[in-house]
Tab-separated table of N, CA and C and ligand atoms in Angstrom:
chain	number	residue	atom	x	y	z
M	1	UNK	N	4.656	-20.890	-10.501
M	1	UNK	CA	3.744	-20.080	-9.679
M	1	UNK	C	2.850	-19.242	-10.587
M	2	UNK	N	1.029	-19.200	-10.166
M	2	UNK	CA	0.692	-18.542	-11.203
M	2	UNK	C	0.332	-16.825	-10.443
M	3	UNK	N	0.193	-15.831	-11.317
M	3	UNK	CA	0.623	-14.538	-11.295
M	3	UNK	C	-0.587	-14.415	-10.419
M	4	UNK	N	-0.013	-13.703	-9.326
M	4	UNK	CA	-0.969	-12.925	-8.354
M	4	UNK	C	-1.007	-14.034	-6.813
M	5	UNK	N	-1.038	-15.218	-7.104
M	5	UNK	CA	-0.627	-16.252	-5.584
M	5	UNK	C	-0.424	-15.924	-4.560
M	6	UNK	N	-0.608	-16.235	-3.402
M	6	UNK	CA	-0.229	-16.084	-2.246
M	6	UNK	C	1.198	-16.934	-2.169
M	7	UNK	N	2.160	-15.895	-1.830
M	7	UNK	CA	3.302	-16.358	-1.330
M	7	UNK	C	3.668	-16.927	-0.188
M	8	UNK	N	3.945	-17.858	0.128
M	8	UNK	CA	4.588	-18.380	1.685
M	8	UNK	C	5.260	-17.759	2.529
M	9	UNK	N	6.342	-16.977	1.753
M	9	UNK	CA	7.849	-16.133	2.192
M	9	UNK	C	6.824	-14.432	2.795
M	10	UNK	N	5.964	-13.964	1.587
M	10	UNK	CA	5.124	-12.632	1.888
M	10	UNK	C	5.255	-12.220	3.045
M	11	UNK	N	5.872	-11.234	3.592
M	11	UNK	CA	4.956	-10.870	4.945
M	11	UNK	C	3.302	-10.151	4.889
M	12	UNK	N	3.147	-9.636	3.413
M	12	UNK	CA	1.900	-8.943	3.500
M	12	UNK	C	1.009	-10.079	3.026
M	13	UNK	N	1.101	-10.399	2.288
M	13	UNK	CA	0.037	-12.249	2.309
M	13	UNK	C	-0.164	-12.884	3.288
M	14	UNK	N	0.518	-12.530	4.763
M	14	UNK	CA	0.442	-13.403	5.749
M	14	UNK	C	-0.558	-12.205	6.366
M	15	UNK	N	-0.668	-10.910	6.427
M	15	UNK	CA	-1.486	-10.284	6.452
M	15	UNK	C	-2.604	-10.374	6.228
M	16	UNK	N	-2.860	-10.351	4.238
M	16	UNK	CA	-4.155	-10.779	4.056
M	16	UNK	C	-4.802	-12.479	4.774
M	17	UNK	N	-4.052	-13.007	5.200
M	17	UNK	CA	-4.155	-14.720	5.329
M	17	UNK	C	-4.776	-14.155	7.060
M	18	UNK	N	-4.487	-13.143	7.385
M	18	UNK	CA	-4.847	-12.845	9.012
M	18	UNK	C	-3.517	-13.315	9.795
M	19	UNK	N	-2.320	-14.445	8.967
M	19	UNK	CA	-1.272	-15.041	10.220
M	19	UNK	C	-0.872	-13.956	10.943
M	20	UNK	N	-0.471	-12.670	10.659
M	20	UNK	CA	0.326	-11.334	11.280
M	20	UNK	C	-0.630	-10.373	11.686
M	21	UNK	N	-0.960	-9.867	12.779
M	21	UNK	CA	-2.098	-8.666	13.060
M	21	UNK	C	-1.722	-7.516	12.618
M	22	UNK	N	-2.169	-6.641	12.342
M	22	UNK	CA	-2.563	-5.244	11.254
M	22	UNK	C	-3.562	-4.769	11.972
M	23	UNK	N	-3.361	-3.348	11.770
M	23	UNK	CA	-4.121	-2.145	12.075
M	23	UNK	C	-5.214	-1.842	10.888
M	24	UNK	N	-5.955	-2.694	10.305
M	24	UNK	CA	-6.827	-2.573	9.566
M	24	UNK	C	-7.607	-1.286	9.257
M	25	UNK	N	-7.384	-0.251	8.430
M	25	UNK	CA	-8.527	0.721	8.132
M	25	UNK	C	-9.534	0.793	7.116
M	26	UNK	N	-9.338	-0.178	6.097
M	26	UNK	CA	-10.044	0.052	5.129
M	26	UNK	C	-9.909	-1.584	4.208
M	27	UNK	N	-11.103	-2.390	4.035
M	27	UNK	CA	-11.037	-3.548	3.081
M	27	UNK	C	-12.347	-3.436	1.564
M	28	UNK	N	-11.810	-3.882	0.605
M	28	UNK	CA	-12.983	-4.518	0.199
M	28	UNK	C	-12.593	-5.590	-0.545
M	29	UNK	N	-12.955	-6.098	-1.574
M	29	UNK	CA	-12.844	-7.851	-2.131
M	29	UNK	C	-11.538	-7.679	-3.004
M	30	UNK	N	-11.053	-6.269	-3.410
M	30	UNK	CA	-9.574	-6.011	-4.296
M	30	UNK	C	-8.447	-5.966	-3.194
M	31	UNK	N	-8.627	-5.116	-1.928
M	31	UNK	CA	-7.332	-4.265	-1.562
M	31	UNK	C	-7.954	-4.431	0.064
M	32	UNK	N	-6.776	-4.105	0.601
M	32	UNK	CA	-7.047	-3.993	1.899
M	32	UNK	C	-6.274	-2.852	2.288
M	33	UNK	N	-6.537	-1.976	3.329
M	33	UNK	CA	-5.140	-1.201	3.398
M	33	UNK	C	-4.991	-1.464	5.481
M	34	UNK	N	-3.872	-1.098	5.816
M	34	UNK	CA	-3.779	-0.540	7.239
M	34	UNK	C	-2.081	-0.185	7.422
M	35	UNK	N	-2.067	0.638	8.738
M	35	UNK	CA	-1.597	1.573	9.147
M	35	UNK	C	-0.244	0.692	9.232
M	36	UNK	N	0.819	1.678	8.785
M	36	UNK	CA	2.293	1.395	8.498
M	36	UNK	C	2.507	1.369	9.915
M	37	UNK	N	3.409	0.250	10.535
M	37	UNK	CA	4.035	-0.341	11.563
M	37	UNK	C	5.228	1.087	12.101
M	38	UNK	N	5.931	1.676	11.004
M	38	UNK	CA	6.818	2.565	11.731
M	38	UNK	C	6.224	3.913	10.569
M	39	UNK	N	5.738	4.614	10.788
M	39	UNK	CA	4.915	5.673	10.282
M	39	UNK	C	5.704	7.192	10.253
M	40	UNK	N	5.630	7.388	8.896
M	40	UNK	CA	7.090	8.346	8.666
M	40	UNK	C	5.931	9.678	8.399
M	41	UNK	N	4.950	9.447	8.542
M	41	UNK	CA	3.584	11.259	8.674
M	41	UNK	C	2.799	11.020	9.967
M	42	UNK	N	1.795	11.843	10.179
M	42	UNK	CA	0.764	11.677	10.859
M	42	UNK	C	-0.330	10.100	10.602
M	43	UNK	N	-0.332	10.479	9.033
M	43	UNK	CA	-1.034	9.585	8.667
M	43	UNK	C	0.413	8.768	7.585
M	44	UNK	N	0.022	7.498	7.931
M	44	UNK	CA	0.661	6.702	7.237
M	44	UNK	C	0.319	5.163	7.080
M	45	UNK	N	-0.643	4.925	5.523
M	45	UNK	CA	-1.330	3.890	5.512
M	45	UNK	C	-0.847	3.065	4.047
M	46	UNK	N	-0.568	2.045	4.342
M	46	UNK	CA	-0.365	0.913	3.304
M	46	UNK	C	-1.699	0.365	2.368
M	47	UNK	N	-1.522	0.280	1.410
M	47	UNK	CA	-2.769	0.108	0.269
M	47	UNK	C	-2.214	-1.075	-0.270
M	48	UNK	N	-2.417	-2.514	-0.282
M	48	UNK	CA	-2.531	-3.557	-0.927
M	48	UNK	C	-3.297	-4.139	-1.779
M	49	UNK	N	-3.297	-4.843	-2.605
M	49	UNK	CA	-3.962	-5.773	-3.657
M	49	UNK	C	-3.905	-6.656	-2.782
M	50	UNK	N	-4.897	-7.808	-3.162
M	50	UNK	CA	-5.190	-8.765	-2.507
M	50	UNK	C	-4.627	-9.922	-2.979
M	51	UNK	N	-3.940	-9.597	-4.736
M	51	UNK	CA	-3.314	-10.531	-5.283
M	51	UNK	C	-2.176	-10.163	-5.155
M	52	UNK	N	-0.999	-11.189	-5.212
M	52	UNK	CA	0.599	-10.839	-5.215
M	52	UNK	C	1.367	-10.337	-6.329
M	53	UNK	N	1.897	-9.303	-6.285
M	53	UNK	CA	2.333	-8.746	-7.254
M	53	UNK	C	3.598	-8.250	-6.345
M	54	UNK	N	5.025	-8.080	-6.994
M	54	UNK	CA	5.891	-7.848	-6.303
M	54	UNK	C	6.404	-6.643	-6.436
M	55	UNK	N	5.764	-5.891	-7.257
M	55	UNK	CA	6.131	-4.054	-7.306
M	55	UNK	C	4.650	-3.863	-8.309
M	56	UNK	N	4.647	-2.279	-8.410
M	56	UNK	CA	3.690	-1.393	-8.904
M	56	UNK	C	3.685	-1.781	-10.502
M	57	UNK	N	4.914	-1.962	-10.918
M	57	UNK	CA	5.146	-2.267	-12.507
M	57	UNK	C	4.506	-3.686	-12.682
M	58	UNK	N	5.133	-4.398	-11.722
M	58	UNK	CA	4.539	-5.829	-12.425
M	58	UNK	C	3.100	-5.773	-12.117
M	59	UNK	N	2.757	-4.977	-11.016
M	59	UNK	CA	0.614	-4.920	-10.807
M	59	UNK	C	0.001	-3.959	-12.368
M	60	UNK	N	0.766	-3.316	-12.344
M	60	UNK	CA	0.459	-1.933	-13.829
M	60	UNK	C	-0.299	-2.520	-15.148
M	61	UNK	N	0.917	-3.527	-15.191
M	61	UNK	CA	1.076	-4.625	-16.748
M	61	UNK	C	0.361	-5.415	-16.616
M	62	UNK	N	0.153	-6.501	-15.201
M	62	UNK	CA	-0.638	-7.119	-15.085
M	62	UNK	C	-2.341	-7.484	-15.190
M	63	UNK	N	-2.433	-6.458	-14.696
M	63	UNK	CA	-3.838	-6.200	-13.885
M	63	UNK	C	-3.988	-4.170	-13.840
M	64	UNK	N	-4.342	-3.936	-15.105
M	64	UNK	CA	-4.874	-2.552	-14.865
M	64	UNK	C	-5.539	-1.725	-14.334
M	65	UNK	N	-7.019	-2.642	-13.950
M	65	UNK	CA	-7.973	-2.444	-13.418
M	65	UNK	C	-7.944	-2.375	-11.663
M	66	UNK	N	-7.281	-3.982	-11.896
M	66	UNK	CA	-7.157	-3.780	-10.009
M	66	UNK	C	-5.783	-2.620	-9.697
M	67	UNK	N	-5.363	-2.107	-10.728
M	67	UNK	CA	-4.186	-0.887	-10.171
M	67	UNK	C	-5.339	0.666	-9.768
M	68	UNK	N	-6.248	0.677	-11.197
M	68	UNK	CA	-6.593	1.717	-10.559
M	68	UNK	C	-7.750	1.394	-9.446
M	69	UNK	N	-7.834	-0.065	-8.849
M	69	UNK	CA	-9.268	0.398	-7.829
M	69	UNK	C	-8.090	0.515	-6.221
M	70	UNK	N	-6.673	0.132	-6.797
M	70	UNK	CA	-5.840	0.526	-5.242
M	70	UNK	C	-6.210	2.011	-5.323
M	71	UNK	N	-5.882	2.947	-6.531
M	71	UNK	CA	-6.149	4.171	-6.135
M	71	UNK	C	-6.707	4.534	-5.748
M	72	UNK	N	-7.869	4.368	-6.308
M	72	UNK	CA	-9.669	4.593	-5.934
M	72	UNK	C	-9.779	4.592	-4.341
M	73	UNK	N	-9.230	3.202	-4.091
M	73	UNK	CA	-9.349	3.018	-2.340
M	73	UNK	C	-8.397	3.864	-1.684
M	74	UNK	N	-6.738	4.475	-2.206
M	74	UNK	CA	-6.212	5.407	-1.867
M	74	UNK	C	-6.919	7.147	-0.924
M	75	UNK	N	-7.777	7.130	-2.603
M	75	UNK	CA	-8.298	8.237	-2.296
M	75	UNK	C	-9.551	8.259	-1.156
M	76	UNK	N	-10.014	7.397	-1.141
M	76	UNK	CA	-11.316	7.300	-0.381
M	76	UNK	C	-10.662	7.524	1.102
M	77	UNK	N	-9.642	6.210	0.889
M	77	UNK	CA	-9.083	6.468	2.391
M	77	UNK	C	-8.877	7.851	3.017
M	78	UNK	N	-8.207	8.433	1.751
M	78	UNK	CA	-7.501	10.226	2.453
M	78	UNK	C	-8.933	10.849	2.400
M	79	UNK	N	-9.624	10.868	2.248
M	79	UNK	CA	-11.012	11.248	2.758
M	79	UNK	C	-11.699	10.958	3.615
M	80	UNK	N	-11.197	9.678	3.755
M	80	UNK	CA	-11.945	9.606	5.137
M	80	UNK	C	-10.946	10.185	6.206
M	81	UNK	N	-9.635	10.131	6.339
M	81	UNK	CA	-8.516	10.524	7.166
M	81	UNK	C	-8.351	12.329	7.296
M	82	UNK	N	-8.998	12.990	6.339
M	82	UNK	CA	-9.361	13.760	6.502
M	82	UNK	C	-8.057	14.906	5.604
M	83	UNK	N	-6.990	13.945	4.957
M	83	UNK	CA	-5.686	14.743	4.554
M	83	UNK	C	-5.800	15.203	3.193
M	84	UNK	N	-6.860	15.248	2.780
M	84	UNK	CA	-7.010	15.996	1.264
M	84	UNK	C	-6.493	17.077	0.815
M	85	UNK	N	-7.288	17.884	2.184
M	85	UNK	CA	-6.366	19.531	2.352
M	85	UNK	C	-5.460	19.412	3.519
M	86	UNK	N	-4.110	19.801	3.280
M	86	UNK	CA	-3.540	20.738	2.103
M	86	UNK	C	-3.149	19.812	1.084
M	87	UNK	N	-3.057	18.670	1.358
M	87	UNK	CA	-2.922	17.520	0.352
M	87	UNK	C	-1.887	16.427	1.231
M	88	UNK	N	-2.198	15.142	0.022
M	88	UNK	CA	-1.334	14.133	0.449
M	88	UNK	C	-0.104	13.549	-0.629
M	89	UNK	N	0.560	12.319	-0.179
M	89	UNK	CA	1.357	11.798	-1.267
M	89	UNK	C	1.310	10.058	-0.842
M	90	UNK	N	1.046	9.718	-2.591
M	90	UNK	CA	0.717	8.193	-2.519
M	90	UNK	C	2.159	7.915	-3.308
M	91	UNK	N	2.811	6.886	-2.612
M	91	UNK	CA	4.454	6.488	-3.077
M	91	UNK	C	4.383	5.023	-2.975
M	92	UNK	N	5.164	4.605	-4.361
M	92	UNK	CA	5.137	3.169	-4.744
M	92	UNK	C	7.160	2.970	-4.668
M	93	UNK	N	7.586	2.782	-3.369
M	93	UNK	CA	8.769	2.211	-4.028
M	93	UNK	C	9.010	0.841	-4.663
M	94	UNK	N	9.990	1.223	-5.562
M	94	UNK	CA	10.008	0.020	-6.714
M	94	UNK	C	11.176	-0.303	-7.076
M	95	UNK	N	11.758	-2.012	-5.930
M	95	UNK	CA	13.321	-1.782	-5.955
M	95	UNK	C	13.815	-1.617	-5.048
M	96	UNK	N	14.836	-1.970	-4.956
M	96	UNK	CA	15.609	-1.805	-3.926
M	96	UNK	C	15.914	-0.753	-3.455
M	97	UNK	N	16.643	-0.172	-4.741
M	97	UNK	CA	17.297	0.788	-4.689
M	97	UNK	C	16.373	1.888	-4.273
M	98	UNK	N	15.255	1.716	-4.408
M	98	UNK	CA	14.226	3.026	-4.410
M	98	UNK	C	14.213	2.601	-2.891
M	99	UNK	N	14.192	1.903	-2.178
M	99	UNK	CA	13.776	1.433	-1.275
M	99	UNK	C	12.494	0.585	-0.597
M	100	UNK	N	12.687	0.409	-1.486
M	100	UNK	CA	11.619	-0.779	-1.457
M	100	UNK	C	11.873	-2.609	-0.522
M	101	UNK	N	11.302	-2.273	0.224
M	101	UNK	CA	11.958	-3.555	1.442
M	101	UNK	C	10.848	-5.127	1.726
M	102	UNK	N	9.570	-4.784	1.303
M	102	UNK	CA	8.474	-5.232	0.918
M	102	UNK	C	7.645	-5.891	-0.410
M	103	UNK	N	8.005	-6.829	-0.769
M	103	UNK	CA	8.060	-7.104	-2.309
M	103	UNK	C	6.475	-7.561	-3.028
M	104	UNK	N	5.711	-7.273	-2.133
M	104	UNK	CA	4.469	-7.270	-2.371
M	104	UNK	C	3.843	-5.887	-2.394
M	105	UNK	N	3.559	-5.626	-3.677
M	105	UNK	CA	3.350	-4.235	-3.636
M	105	UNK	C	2.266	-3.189	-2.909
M	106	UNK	N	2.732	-1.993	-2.701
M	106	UNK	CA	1.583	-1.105	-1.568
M	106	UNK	C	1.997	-0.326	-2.102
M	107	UNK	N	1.051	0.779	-1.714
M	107	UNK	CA	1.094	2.060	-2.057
M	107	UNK	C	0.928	2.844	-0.896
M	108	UNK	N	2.482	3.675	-0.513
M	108	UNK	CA	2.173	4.621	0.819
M	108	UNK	C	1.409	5.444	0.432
M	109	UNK	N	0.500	5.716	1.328
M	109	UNK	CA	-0.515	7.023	1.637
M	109	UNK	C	0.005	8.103	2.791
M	110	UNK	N	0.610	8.965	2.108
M	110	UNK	CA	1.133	10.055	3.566
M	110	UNK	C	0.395	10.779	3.597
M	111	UNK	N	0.156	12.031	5.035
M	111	UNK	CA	-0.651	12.853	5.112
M	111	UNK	C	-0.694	13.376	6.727
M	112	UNK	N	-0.774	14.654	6.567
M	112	UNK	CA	-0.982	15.338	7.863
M	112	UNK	C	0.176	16.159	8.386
M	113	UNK	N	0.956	16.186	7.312
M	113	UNK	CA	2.181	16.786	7.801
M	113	UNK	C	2.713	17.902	6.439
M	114	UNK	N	3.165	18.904	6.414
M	114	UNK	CA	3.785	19.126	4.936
M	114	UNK	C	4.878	18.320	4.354
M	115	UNK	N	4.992	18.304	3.105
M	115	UNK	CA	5.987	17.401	2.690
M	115	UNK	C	6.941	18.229	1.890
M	116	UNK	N	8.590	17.663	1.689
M	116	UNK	CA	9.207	18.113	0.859
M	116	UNK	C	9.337	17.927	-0.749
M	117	UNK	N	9.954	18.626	-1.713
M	117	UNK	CA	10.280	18.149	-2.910
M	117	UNK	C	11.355	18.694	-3.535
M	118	UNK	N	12.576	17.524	-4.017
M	118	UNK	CA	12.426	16.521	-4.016
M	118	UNK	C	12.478	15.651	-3.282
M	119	UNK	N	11.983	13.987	-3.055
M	119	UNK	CA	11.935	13.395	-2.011
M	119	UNK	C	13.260	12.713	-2.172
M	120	UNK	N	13.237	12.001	-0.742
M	120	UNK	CA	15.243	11.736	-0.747
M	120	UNK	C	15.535	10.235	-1.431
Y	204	AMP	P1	8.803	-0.394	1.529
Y	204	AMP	O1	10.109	-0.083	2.225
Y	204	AMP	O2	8.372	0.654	0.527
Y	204	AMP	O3	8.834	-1.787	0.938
Y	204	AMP	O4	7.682	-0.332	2.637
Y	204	AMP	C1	7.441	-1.389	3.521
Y	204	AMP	C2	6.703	-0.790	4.672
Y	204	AMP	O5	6.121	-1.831	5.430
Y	204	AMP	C3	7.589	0.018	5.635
Y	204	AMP	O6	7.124	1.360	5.698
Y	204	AMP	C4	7.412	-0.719	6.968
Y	204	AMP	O7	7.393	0.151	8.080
Y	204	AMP	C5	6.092	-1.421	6.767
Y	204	AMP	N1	5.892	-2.619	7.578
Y	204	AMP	C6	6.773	-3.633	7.782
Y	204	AMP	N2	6.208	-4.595	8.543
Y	204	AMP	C7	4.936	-4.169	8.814
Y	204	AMP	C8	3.865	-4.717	9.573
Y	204	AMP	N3	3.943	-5.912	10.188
Y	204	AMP	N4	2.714	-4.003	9.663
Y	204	AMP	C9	2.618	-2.798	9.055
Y	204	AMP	N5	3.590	-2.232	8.315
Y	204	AMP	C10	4.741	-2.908	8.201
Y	205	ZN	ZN1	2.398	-11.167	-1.001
């Protein structure tokens, strides 16, 4: 398999592919993002690459560039969502253990709520 592919098994490749419907908020030719299915803030939005990468580390090493334009689109998003102030939190679990249940990597975007620290 070569690095970045669309996976068969993916549920978020079946996303970008359109097979699964999504709450779409934000695309461009790198990333797509939309709204987390069970939403743990006010705001709670998923940030994808468009290529497959199965955590944040293997997108990091891989592909530097397309890591920082997920951010880029991160931030734009919380600007447009309006959660800048008092602020937000962008979370990459990585792993199981972290909890990570989704092996195509995203980046949560929370916001609209205060948050704790440390997280659990
Ligand atoms: P993680 O546990 O970090 O891998 O995050 C996976 C996230 O995907 C969870 O927050 C789920 O609620 C979310 N999720 C699972 N299926 C869907 C779906 N069909 N559409 C949107 N979000 C989803
Ligand atoms: Zn995938």
């Amino acid at each position: 398999m070569a690095a970045g592919e669309p996976q068969a098994d993916c549920l978020f490749c079946k996303i970008l592919a359109g097979d699964i419907p999504a709450t779409v908020v934000y695309e461009n030719k790198d990333v797509l993002a939309f709204r987390d299915i069970n939403p743990q803030a006010p705001v709670h939005i998923l940030v994808i690459p468009r290529l497959h990468y199965a955590n944040v580390g293997e997108l990091g090493s891989a592909e530097p560039e397309l890591t920082g334009k997920l951010l880029a689109a991160a931030a734009e998003i919380a600007n447009a969502e309006d959660i800048v102030e008092p602020g937000y939190r962008i979370v990459f679990n990585t792993g199981a253990g972290a909890g990570q249940t989704v092996f195509h990597v995203h980046a949560h975007l929370l916001g609209g709520r205060g948050m704790q620290w440390p997280p659990g």
